[in-house]
Amino acid sequence: MELHHGRMFDHVHLQVRDLEASKRFYRAVLEVMGIPVFDESERHFAADEFYLSSDREPSARVHLAFQAEDRDMVHRFHQAAVAAGGRDNGAPGERSYHPGYYAAFVLDPDGNNIEMVHHGPAKRSAPSIVITTDHKP
């Protein structure tokens, strides 16, 4: 069996009540996995595709972002998600997170904040990470 990883998610964002406690917890967990923290401040903490912040009131909901190949895919995502029962939470457009950040947001039927983001022109070193196993699903 062959599994492909790294093609779907851009990032997962958790809103937390106590950022310092969460930093301690996730730093310990990430250290076990050998994943370094690459960015942090008084309001956020980031490692790989994982992002924590305390800039808003936390909820039981999750924020996750899908990777988009281009801006057109961001528009198609937003249109399809709203047509399928999602609620608009931010129409397609540039965001101030960094230059070239182009995204759209919808709330899924359970209120989870689902994003699709395109970071501008980029070249991947590989289309995905391929994991081959001997067992069958």
JSON list of C-alpha atoms in Angstrom, two decimals:
[
{"chain": "A", "resi": 1, "resn": "MET", "atom": "CA", "xyz": [0.00, 0.00, 0.00]},
{"chain": "A", "resi": 2, "resn": "GLU", "atom": "CA", "xyz": [1.23, 3.49, -0.81]},
{"chain": "A", "resi": 3, "resn": "LEU", "atom": "CA", "xyz": [0.21, 6.58, 1.20]},
{"chain": "A", "resi": 4, "resn": "HIS", "atom": "CA", "xyz": [0.84, 10.19, 0.18]},
{"chain": "A", "resi": 5, "resn": "HIS", "atom": "CA", "xyz": [1.25, 12.86, 2.86]},
{"chain": "A", "resi": 6, "resn": "GLY", "atom": "CA", "xyz": [1.79, 16.61, 2.68]},
{"chain": "A", "resi": 7, "resn": "ARG", "atom": "CA", "xyz": [-0.60, 17.41, -0.14]},
{"chain": "A", "resi": 8, "resn": "MET", "atom": "CA", "xyz": [-3.75, 18.47, 1.67]},
{"chain": "A", "resi": 9, "resn": "PHE", "atom": "CA", "xyz": [-3.17, 20.69, 4.70]},
{"chain": "A", "resi": 10, "resn": "ASP", "atom": "CA", "xyz": [-1.42, 24.02, 4.77]},
{"chain": "A", "resi": 11, "resn": "HIS", "atom": "CA", "xyz": [-1.86, 24.49, 8.54]},
{"chain": "A", "resi": 12, "resn": "VAL", "atom": "CA", "xyz": [-4.01, 23.67, 11.56]},
{"chain": "A", "resi": 13, "resn": "HIS", "atom": "CA", "xyz": [-4.69, 26.57, 13.95]},
{"chain": "A", "resi": 14, "resn": "LEU", "atom": "CA", "xyz": [-5.83, 26.12, 17.56]},
{"chain": "A", "resi": 15, "resn": "GLN", "atom": "CA", "xyz": [-7.05, 29.01, 19.70]},
{"chain": "A", "resi": 16, "resn": "VAL", "atom": "CA", "xyz": [-5.89, 28.40, 23.28]},
{"chain": "A", "resi": 17, "resn": "ARG", "atom": "CA", "xyz": [-6.78, 29.93, 26.66]},
{"chain": "A", "resi": 18, "resn": "ASP", "atom": "CA", "xyz": [-3.31, 29.77, 28.25]},
{"chain": "A", "resi": 19, "resn": "LEU", "atom": "CA", "xyz": [-0.65, 30.17, 25.58]},
{"chain": "A", "resi": 20, "resn": "GLU", "atom": "CA", "xyz": [2.30, 29.66, 27.97]},
{"chain": "A", "resi": 21, "resn": "ALA", "atom": "CA", "xyz": [0.85, 26.36, 29.23]},
{"chain": "A", "resi": 22, "resn": "SER", "atom": "CA", "xyz": [0.17, 25.28, 25.64]},
{"chain": "A", "resi": 23, "resn": "LYS", "atom": "CA", "xyz": [3.70, 26.26, 24.59]},
{"chain": "A", "resi": 24, "resn": "ARG", "atom": "CA", "xyz": [5.15, 24.08, 27.37]},
{"chain": "A", "resi": 25, "resn": "PHE", "atom": "CA", "xyz": [2.89, 21.16, 26.44]},
{"chain": "A", "resi": 26, "resn": "TYR", "atom": "CA", "xyz": [3.41, 21.29, 22.67]},
{"chain": "A", "resi": 27, "resn": "ARG", "atom": "CA", "xyz": [7.14, 22.08, 22.91]},
{"chain": "A", "resi": 28, "resn": "ALA", "atom": "CA", "xyz": [7.57, 18.85, 24.91]},
{"chain": "A", "resi": 29, "resn": "VAL", "atom": "CA", "xyz": [5.46, 16.85, 22.44]},
{"chain": "A", "resi": 30, "resn": "LEU", "atom": "CA", "xyz": [7.22, 18.32, 19.40]},
{"chain": "A", "resi": 31, "resn": "GLU", "atom": "CA", "xyz": [10.63, 17.64, 20.94]},
{"chain": "A", "resi": 32, "resn": "VAL", "atom": "CA", "xyz": [9.76, 13.94, 21.12]},
{"chain": "A", "resi": 33, "resn": "MET", "atom": "CA", "xyz": [8.98, 14.06, 17.39]},
{"chain": "A", "resi": 34, "resn": "GLY", "atom": "CA", "xyz": [12.11, 16.07, 16.57]},
{"chain": "A", "resi": 35, "resn": "ILE", "atom": "CA", "xyz": [10.08, 18.98, 15.18]},
{"chain": "A", "resi": 36, "resn": "PRO", "atom": "CA", "xyz": [11.47, 22.44, 16.01]},
{"chain": "A", "resi": 37, "resn": "VAL", "atom": "CA", "xyz": [9.42, 25.53, 16.79]},
{"chain": "A", "resi": 38, "resn": "PHE", "atom": "CA", "xyz": [10.11, 27.98, 13.97]},
{"chain": "A", "resi": 39, "resn": "ASP", "atom": "CA", "xyz": [8.23, 31.06, 15.14]},
{"chain": "A", "resi": 40, "resn": "GLU", "atom": "CA", "xyz": [6.72, 32.38, 18.36]},
{"chain": "A", "resi": 41, "resn": "SER", "atom": "CA", "xyz": [5.71, 35.56, 20.13]},
{"chain": "A", "resi": 42, "resn": "GLU", "atom": "CA", "xyz": [3.62, 36.57, 23.12]},
{"chain": "A", "resi": 43, "resn": "ARG", "atom": "CA", "xyz": [0.52, 35.80, 21.02]},
{"chain": "A", "resi": 44, "resn": "HIS", "atom": "CA", "xyz": [1.44, 32.74, 18.91]},
{"chain": "A", "resi": 45, "resn": "PHE", "atom": "CA", "xyz": [3.54, 29.59, 18.53]},
{"chain": "A", "resi": 46, "resn": "ALA", "atom": "CA", "xyz": [4.28, 27.74, 15.27]},
{"chain": "A", "resi": 47, "resn": "ALA", "atom": "CA", "xyz": [5.95, 24.45, 14.27]},
{"chain": "A", "resi": 48, "resn": "ASP", "atom": "CA", "xyz": [5.62, 22.96, 10.79]},
{"chain": "A", "resi": 49, "resn": "GLU", "atom": "CA", "xyz": [1.92, 23.24, 9.82]},
{"chain": "A", "resi": 50, "resn": "PHE", "atom": "CA", "xyz": [0.80, 23.61, 13.45]},
{"chain": "A", "resi": 51, "resn": "TYR", "atom": "CA", "xyz": [-0.12, 27.07, 14.76]},
{"chain": "A", "resi": 52, "resn": "LEU", "atom": "CA", "xyz": [-1.36, 28.11, 18.24]},
{"chain": "A", "resi": 53, "resn": "SER", "atom": "CA", "xyz": [-2.55, 31.55, 19.26]},
{"chain": "A", "resi": 54, "resn": "SER", "atom": "CA", "xyz": [-4.29, 33.32, 22.10]},
{"chain": "A", "resi": 55, "resn": "ASP", "atom": "CA", "xyz": [-5.43, 36.37, 20.15]},
{"chain": "A", "resi": 56, "resn": "ARG", "atom": "CA", "xyz": [-9.14, 35.48, 20.29]},
{"chain": "A", "resi": 57, "resn": "GLU", "atom": "CA", "xyz": [-11.50, 33.69, 22.63]},
{"chain": "A", "resi": 58, "resn": "PRO", "atom": "CA", "xyz": [-10.93, 29.95, 22.19]},
{"chain": "A", "resi": 59, "resn": "SER", "atom": "CA", "xyz": [-13.71, 27.64, 21.17]},
{"chain": "A", "resi": 60, "resn": "ALA", "atom": "CA", "xyz": [-14.17, 23.92, 20.81]},
{"chain": "A", "resi": 61, "resn": "ARG", "atom": "CA", "xyz": [-13.85, 24.45, 17.07]},
{"chain": "A", "resi": 62, "resn": "VAL", "atom": "CA", "xyz": [-10.83, 23.85, 14.86]},
{"chain": "A", "resi": 63, "resn": "HIS", "atom": "CA", "xyz": [-9.31, 26.02, 12.16]},
{"chain": "A", "resi": 64, "resn": "LEU", "atom": "CA", "xyz": [-7.64, 24.12, 9.34]},
{"chain": "A", "resi": 65, "resn": "ALA", "atom": "CA", "xyz": [-6.33, 25.33, 6.03]},
{"chain": "A", "resi": 66, "resn": "PHE", "atom": "CA", "xyz": [-6.17, 23.36, 2.81]},
{"chain": "A", "resi": 67, "resn": "GLN", "atom": "CA", "xyz": [-3.41, 24.05, 0.28]},
{"chain": "A", "resi": 68, "resn": "ALA", "atom": "CA", "xyz": [-4.47, 25.64, -3.01]},
{"chain": "A", "resi": 69, "resn": "GLU", "atom": "CA", "xyz": [-2.60, 25.32, -6.28]},
{"chain": "A", "resi": 70, "resn": "ASP", "atom": "CA", "xyz": [-3.62, 28.82, -7.36]},
{"chain": "A", "resi": 71, "resn": "ARG", "atom": "CA", "xyz": [-6.05, 31.66, -6.68]},
{"chain": "A", "resi": 72, "resn": "ASP", "atom": "CA", "xyz": [-8.69, 30.13, -8.93]},
{"chain": "A", "resi": 73, "resn": "MET", "atom": "CA", "xyz": [-8.78, 27.07, -6.67]},
{"chain": "A", "resi": 74, "resn": "VAL", "atom": "CA", "xyz": [-9.42, 29.38, -3.69]},
{"chain": "A", "resi": 75, "resn": "HIS", "atom": "CA", "xyz": [-12.45, 30.82, -5.50]},
{"chain": "A", "resi": 76, "resn": "ARG", "atom": "CA", "xyz": [-13.74, 27.38, -6.54]},
{"chain": "A", "resi": 77, "resn": "PHE", "atom": "CA", "xyz": [-13.35, 26.12, -2.94]},
{"chain": "A", "resi": 78, "resn": "HIS", "atom": "CA", "xyz": [-15.33, 29.05, -1.52]},
{"chain": "A", "resi": 79, "resn": "GLN", "atom": "CA", "xyz": [-18.12, 28.72, -4.09]},
{"chain": "A", "resi": 80, "resn": "ALA", "atom": "CA", "xyz": [-18.42, 24.92, -3.67]},
{"chain": "A", "resi": 81, "resn": "ALA", "atom": "CA", "xyz": [-18.30, 25.08, 0.14]},
{"chain": "A", "resi": 82, "resn": "VAL", "atom": "CA", "xyz": [-21.04, 27.72, 0.37]},
{"chain": "A", "resi": 83, "resn": "ALA", "atom": "CA", "xyz": [-23.19, 25.88, -2.20]},
{"chain": "A", "resi": 84, "resn": "ALA", "atom": "CA", "xyz": [-22.82, 22.69, -0.14]},
{"chain": "A", "resi": 85, "resn": "GLY", "atom": "CA", "xyz": [-24.11, 24.30, 3.06]},
{"chain": "A", "resi": 86, "resn": "GLY", "atom": "CA", "xyz": [-21.04, 26.04, 4.45]},
{"chain": "A", "resi": 87, "resn": "ARG", "atom": "CA", "xyz": [-21.32, 29.59, 5.77]},
{"chain": "A", "resi": 88, "resn": "ASP", "atom": "CA", "xyz": [-19.11, 32.34, 4.38]},
{"chain": "A", "resi": 89, "resn": "ASN", "atom": "CA", "xyz": [-16.46, 33.39, 6.91]},
{"chain": "A", "resi": 90, "resn": "GLY", "atom": "CA", "xyz": [-14.25, 35.44, 4.57]},
{"chain": "A", "resi": 91, "resn": "ALA", "atom": "CA", "xyz": [-14.57, 35.78, 0.81]},
{"chain": "A", "resi": 92, "resn": "PRO", "atom": "CA", "xyz": [-11.57, 35.05, -1.43]},
{"chain": "A", "resi": 93, "resn": "GLY", "atom": "CA", "xyz": [-8.95, 37.76, -1.26]},
{"chain": "A", "resi": 94, "resn": "GLU", "atom": "CA", "xyz": [-5.53, 38.95, -0.14]},
{"chain": "A", "resi": 95, "resn": "ARG", "atom": "CA", "xyz": [-4.82, 38.72, 3.57]},
{"chain": "A", "resi": 96, "resn": "SER", "atom": "CA", "xyz": [-2.27, 40.72, 5.55]},
{"chain": "A", "resi": 97, "resn": "TYR", "atom": "CA", "xyz": [-0.56, 37.64, 7.07]},
{"chain": "A", "resi": 98, "resn": "HIS", "atom": "CA", "xyz": [2.30, 37.92, 4.57]},
{"chain": "A", "resi": 99, "resn": "PRO", "atom": "CA", "xyz": [2.71, 39.15, 0.98]},
{"chain": "A", "resi": 100, "resn": "GLY", "atom": "CA", "xyz": [0.96, 36.84, -1.48]},
{"chain": "A", "resi": 101, "resn": "TYR", "atom": "CA", "xyz": [-1.36, 35.23, 1.13]},
{"chain": "A", "resi": 102, "resn": "TYR", "atom": "CA", "xyz": [-4.60, 34.70, -0.80]},
{"chain": "A", "resi": 103, "resn": "ALA", "atom": "CA", "xyz": [-7.36, 32.81, 1.02]},
{"chain": "A", "resi": 104, "resn": "ALA", "atom": "CA", "xyz": [-11.05, 32.19, 1.61]},
{"chain": "A", "resi": 105, "resn": "PHE", "atom": "CA", "xyz": [-12.79, 30.99, 4.77]},
{"chain": "A", "resi": 106, "resn": "VAL", "atom": "CA", "xyz": [-16.02, 29.09, 5.41]},
{"chain": "A", "resi": 107, "resn": "LEU", "atom": "CA", "xyz": [-17.63, 27.58, 8.48]},
{"chain": "A", "resi": 108, "resn": "ASP", "atom": "CA", "xyz": [-18.47, 23.92, 8.00]},
{"chain": "A", "resi": 109, "resn": "PRO", "atom": "CA", "xyz": [-21.81, 22.51, 9.29]},
{"chain": "A", "resi": 110, "resn": "ASP", "atom": "CA", "xyz": [-20.30, 22.13, 12.79]},
{"chain": "A", "resi": 111, "resn": "GLY", "atom": "CA", "xyz": [-18.82, 25.62, 12.89]},
{"chain": "A", "resi": 112, "resn": "ASN", "atom": "CA", "xyz": [-15.21, 24.67, 12.18]},
{"chain": "A", "resi": 113, "resn": "ASN", "atom": "CA", "xyz": [-13.29, 27.42, 10.36]},
{"chain": "A", "resi": 114, "resn": "ILE", "atom": "CA", "xyz": [-12.11, 25.90, 7.07]},
{"chain": "A", "resi": 115, "resn": "GLU", "atom": "CA", "xyz": [-9.68, 27.86, 4.91]},
{"chain": "A", "resi": 116, "resn": "MET", "atom": "CA", "xyz": [-8.11, 27.39, 1.53]},
{"chain": "A", "resi": 117, "resn": "VAL", "atom": "CA", "xyz": [-4.90, 29.34, 0.97]},
{"chain": "A", "resi": 118, "resn": "HIS", "atom": "CA", "xyz": [-2.52, 30.03, -1.89]},
{"chain": "A", "resi": 119, "resn": "HIS", "atom": "CA", "xyz": [0.81, 31.61, -0.91]},
{"chain": "A", "resi": 120, "resn": "GLY", "atom": "CA", "xyz": [1.74, 32.76, -4.38]},
{"chain": "A", "resi": 121, "resn": "PRO", "atom": "CA", "xyz": [3.96, 31.15, -7.00]},
{"chain": "A", "resi": 122, "resn": "ALA", "atom": "CA", "xyz": [6.08, 28.38, -5.50]},
{"chain": "A", "resi": 123, "resn": "LYS", "atom": "CA", "xyz": [7.93, 25.26, -6.54]},
{"chain": "A", "resi": 124, "resn": "ARG", "atom": "CA", "xyz": [7.64, 22.11, -4.43]},
{"chain": "A", "resi": 125, "resn": "SER", "atom": "CA", "xyz": [10.66, 19.89, -3.90]},
{"chain": "A", "resi": 126, "resn": "ALA", "atom": "CA", "xyz": [8.29, 16.90, -4.25]},
{"chain": "A", "resi": 127, "resn": "PRO", "atom": "CA", "xyz": [4.54, 16.53, -4.86]},
{"chain": "A", "resi": 128, "resn": "SER", "atom": "CA", "xyz": [4.14, 14.61, -1.58]},
{"chain": "A", "resi": 129, "resn": "ILE", "atom": "CA", "xyz": [5.88, 12.42, 0.93]},
{"chain": "A", "resi": 130, "resn": "VAL", "atom": "CA", "xyz": [5.33, 8.81, -0.14]},
{"chain": "A", "resi": 131, "resn": "ILE", "atom": "CA", "xyz": [5.04, 6.14, 2.54]},
{"chain": "A", "resi": 132, "resn": "THR", "atom": "CA", "xyz": [4.96, 2.53, 1.38]},
{"chain": "A", "resi": 133, "resn": "THR", "atom": "CA", "xyz": [3.72, -0.18, 3.73]},
{"chain": "A", "resi": 134, "resn": "ASP", "atom": "CA", "xyz": [3.40, -3.94, 3.45]},
{"chain": "A", "resi": 135, "resn": "HIS", "atom": "CA", "xyz": [-0.05, -4.16, 4.98]},
{"chain": "A", "resi": 136, "resn": "LYS", "atom": "CA", "xyz": [-3.36, -3.69, 3.25]},
{"chain": "A", "resi": 137, "resn": "PRO", "atom": "CA", "xyz": [-6.10, -1.37, 4.60]}
]
